[in-house]
XYZ file of C-alpha atoms in Angstrom:
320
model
C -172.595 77.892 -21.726
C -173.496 74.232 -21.536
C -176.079 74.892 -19.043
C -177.845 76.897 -21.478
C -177.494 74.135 -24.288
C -179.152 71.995 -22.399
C -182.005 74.380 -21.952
C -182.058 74.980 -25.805
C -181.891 71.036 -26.247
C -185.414 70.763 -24.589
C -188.278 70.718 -27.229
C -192.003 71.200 -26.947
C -194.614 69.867 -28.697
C -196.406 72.873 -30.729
C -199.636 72.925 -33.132
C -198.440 73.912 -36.554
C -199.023 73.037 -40.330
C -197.182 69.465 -41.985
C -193.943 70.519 -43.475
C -194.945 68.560 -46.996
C -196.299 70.720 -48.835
C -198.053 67.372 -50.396
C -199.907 66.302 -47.353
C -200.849 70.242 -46.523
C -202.164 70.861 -50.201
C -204.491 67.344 -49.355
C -204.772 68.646 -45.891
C -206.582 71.877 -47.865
C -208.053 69.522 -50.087
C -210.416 67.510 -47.522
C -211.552 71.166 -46.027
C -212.341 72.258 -49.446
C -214.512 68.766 -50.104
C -216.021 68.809 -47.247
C -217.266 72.295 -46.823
C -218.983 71.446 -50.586
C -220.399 68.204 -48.943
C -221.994 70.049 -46.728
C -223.313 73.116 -48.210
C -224.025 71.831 -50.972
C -224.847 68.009 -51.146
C -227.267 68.209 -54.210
C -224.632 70.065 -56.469
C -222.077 67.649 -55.754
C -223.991 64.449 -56.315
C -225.120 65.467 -59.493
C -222.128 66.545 -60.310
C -220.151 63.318 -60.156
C -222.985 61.740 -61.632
C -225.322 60.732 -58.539
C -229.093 60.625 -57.918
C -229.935 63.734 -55.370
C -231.883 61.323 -53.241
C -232.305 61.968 -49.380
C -229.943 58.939 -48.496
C -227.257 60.149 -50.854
C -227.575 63.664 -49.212
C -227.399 62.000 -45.878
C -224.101 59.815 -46.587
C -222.701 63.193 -48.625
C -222.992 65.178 -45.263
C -221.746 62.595 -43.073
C -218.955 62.314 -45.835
C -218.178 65.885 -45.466
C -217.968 65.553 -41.863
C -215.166 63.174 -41.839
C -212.979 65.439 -44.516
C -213.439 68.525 -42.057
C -212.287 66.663 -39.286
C -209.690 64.837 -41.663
C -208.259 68.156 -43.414
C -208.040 69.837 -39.907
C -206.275 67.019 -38.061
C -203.568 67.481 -41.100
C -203.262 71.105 -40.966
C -202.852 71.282 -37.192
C -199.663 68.498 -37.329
C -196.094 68.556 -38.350
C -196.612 65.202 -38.562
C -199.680 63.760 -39.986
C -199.341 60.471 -40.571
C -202.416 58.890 -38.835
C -204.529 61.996 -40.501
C -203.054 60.628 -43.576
C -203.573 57.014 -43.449
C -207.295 58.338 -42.290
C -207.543 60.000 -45.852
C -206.571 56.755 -47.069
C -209.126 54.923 -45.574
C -211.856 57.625 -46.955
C -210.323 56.694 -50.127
C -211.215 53.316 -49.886
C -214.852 54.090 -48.333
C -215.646 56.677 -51.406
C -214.175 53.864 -54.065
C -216.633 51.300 -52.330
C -219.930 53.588 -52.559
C -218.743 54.482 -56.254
C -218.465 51.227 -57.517
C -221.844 50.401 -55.531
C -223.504 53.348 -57.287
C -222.316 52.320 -60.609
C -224.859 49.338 -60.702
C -227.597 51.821 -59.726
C -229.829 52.014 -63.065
C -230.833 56.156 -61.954
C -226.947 57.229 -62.067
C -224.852 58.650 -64.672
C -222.436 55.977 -65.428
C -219.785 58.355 -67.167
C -219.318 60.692 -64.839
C -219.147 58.182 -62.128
C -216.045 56.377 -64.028
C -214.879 59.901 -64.158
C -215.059 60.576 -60.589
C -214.312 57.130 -59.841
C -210.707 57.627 -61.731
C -210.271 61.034 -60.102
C -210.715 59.239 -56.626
C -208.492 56.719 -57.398
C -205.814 58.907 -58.428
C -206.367 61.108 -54.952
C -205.738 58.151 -53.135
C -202.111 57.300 -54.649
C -201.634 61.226 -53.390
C -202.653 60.247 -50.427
C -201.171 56.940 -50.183
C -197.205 59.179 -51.424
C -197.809 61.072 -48.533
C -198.267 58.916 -45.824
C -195.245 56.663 -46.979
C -193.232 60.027 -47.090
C -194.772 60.777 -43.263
C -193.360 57.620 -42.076
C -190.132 58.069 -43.646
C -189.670 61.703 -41.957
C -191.111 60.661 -38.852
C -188.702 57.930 -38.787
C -185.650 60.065 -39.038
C -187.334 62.658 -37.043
C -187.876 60.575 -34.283
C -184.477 58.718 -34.247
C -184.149 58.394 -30.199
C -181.325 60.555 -28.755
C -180.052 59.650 -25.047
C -178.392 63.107 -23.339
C -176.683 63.128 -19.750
C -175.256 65.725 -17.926
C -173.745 65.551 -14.732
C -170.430 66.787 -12.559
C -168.348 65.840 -9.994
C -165.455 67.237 -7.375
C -162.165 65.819 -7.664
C -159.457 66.718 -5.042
C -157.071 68.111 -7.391
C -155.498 70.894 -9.149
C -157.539 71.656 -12.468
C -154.248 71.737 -14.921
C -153.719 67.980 -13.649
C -157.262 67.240 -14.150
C -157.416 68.299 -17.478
C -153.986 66.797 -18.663
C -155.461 63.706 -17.993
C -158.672 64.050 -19.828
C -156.585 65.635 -22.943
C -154.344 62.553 -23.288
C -157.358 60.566 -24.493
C -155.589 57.080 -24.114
C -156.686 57.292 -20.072
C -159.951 57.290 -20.404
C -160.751 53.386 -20.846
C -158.782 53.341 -17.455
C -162.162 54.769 -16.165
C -165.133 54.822 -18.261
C -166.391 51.058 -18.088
C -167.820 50.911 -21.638
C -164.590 51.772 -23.534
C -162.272 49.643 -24.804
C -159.554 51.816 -26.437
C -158.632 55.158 -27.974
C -155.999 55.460 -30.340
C -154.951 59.149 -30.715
C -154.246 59.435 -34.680
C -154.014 62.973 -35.296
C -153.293 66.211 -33.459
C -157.410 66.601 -32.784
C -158.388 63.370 -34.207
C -158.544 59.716 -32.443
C -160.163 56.404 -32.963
C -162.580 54.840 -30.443
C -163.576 51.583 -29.749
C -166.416 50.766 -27.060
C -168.474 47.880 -25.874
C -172.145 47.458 -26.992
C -174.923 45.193 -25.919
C -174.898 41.522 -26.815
C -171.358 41.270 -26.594
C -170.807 43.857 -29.820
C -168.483 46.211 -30.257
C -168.870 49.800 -31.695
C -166.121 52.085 -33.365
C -165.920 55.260 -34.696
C -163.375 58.220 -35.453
C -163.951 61.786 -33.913
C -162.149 64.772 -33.967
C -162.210 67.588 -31.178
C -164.199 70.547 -31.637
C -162.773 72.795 -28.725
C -159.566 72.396 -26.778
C -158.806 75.129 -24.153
C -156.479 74.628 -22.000
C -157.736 73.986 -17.929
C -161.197 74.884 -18.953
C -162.852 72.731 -21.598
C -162.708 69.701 -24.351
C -165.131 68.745 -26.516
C -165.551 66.139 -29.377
C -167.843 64.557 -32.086
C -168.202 61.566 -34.140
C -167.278 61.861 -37.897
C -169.535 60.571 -40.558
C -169.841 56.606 -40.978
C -169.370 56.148 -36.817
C -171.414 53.106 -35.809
C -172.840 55.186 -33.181
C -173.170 58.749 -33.608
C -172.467 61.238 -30.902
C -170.828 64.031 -29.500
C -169.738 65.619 -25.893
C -167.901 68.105 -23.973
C -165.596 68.259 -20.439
C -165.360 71.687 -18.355
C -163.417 72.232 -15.701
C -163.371 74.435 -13.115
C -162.423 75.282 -9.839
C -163.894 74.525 -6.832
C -165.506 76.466 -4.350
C -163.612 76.588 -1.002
C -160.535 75.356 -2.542
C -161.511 71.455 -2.453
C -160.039 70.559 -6.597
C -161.414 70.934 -9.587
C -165.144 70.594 -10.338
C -165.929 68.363 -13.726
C -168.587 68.565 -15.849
C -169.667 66.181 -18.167
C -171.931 66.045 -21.106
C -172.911 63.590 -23.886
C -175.012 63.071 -26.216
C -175.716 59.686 -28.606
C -177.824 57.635 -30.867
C -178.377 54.056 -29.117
C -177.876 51.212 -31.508
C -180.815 49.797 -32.388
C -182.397 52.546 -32.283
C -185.990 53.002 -30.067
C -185.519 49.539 -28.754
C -182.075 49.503 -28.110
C -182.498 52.533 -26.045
C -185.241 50.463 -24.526
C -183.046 47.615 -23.976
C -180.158 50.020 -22.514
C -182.345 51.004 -19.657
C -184.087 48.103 -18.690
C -180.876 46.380 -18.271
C -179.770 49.494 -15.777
C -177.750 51.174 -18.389
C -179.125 54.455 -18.931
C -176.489 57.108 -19.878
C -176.658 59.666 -16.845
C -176.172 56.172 -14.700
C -173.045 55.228 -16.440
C -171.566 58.869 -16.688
C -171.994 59.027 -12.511
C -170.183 56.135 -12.434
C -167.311 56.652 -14.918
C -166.961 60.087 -13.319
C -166.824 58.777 -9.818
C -164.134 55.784 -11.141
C -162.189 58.979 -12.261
C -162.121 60.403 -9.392
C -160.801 57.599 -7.260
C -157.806 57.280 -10.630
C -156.926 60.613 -9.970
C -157.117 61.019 -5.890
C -155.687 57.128 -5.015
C -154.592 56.105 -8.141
C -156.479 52.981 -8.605
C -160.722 52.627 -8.825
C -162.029 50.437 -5.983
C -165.294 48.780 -6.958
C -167.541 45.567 -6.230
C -168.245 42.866 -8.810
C -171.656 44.101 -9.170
C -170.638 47.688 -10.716
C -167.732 47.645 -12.700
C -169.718 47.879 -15.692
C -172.135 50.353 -14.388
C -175.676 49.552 -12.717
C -176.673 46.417 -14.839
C -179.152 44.923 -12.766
C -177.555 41.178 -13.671
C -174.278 42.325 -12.242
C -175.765 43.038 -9.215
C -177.010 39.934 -7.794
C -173.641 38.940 -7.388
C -172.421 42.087 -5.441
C -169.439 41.711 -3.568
C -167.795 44.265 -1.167
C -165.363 46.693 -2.533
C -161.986 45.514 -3.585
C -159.141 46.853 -5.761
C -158.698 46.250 -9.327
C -156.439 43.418 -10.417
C -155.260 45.406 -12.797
C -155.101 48.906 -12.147
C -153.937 52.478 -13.474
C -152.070 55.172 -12.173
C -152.793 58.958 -12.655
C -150.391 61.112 -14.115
């Protein structure tokens, strides 16, 4: 049912490995490094070519510290990014002391340029990952505005429906749309308004038709604005019409900031479903929608400074 979709479209934030296996291999790597910092700081600076002095065991430990805390911050996140770009600034900590240590007269200078390449080629690892975190996160994080909402109108379901199926009435009510242009027995083309005087267009097709109960649709590929949603109907209790449920779902253009943008400017989507679904309502039970200046367009806050009392339409539509 829809009422469970919308439960299942609710997500949670959960602890849980990266899904690149790149940044979890370096996410294993910086445990592995430091748990050999720190057990065994004398080893390791010989081995790359370092004197065992007491500062260098120092700095190694603190070192190891910092790749702990590094490798487990990458391991615990689907995401890692800022674990990642921490790696990369380790990277550019260890390249300092390394070059630093190559002008110290008690080192071995060839296994420090050894070391010193193998760190430098860690850090374009680490640099492939983080660029490929911010990609993901990107699309991952592409914002998604839902509503869901439902209204009584005072008449028979069949005629409710027929007028939602014959998709070339519903610019006579929803605000936002400019046309629909049925061009195929379950496709049609849409055209709808968009901030800064813009339009948007796409094609959609239907994706369930039954008859008095429900209608739902989605954008094809290349829409300017993707999305998808679904009518039921139903009757209502007592005998009082048909109750209608609406749900959509879209991708703001813009983006984060045009979602932003939407709902500073009062048009956030459950906000202009109420209203469409209320100027429906007054189409179908008086045949014409009765609204102020301020609202025809929804709640946009600069429409309603100049609110006016409630007139008819100019122009208006009758149901059918």
């Amino acid at each position: 049912t829809s009422r469970k979709r919308g439960r299942m479209a609710r997500t949670d934030t959960v602890l849980h490995s990266p899904s690149d296996p790149l940044a979890r291999a370096l996410g294993w790597f910086s445990i592995g490094l430091g748990v050999v910092q720190l057990a065994a700081p004398g080893r390791l600076a010989r081995g790359v070519g370092m004197s065992d002095g007491k500062a260098n065991l120092l700095l190694l430990r603190a070192l190891g510290g910092r790749e702990l805390a590094t490798g487990a911050g990458i391991q615990l996140r689907p995401r890692p990014r800022r674990w990642l770009w921490a790696r990369v600034g380790g990277d550019a900590l260890d390249l300092a002391l390394l070059g630093a240590a190559l002008g110290n007269p008690r080192t071995d200078r060839r296994r420090l340029t050894i070391t010193t390449g193998a760190v430098a080629g860690v850090t374009a690892l680490d640099l492939l990952a983080t660029v490929r975190g911010r990609a993901s996160r990107s699309t991952a994080e592409e914002p998604t505005m839902r509503a869901r909402t439902a209204i009584t109108i005072n008449r028979p379901v069949d005629d409710v429906y027929r007028y939602w199926r014959d998709f070339k009435n519903l610019p006579s009510f929803m605000a936002h749309l400019e046309s629909v242009e049925v061009i195929g027995d379950r496709q049609s083309h849409w055209v709808a308004d968009a901030p800064a005087g813009r339009s948007v267009q796409w094609d959609a097709e239907m994706t369930d038709d039954t008859p008095g109960e429900r209608i739902a649709w989605r954008s094809l590929d290349g829409a300017d604005v993707a999305n998808s949603g679904s009518v039921e109907f139903a009757p209502a209790p007592r005998g009082q019409g048909t109750e209608v449920t609406v749900e959509i779902e879209y991708e703001p253009p813009g983006g984060k900031r045009g979602a932003a943008v939407a709902k500073l400017f009062g048009e956030e989507p459950l906000q202009q479903v109420k209203d469409d679904l209320r100027r429906c309502k007054q189409v179908l039970e008086t045949g014409e929608v009765l609204h102020s200046d301020g609202t025809p367009d929804g709640t946009k806050s600069v429409r309603q400074l100049e609110q006016r009392p409630a007139q008819p339409q100019a122009s208006t539509g009758s149901a059918t």
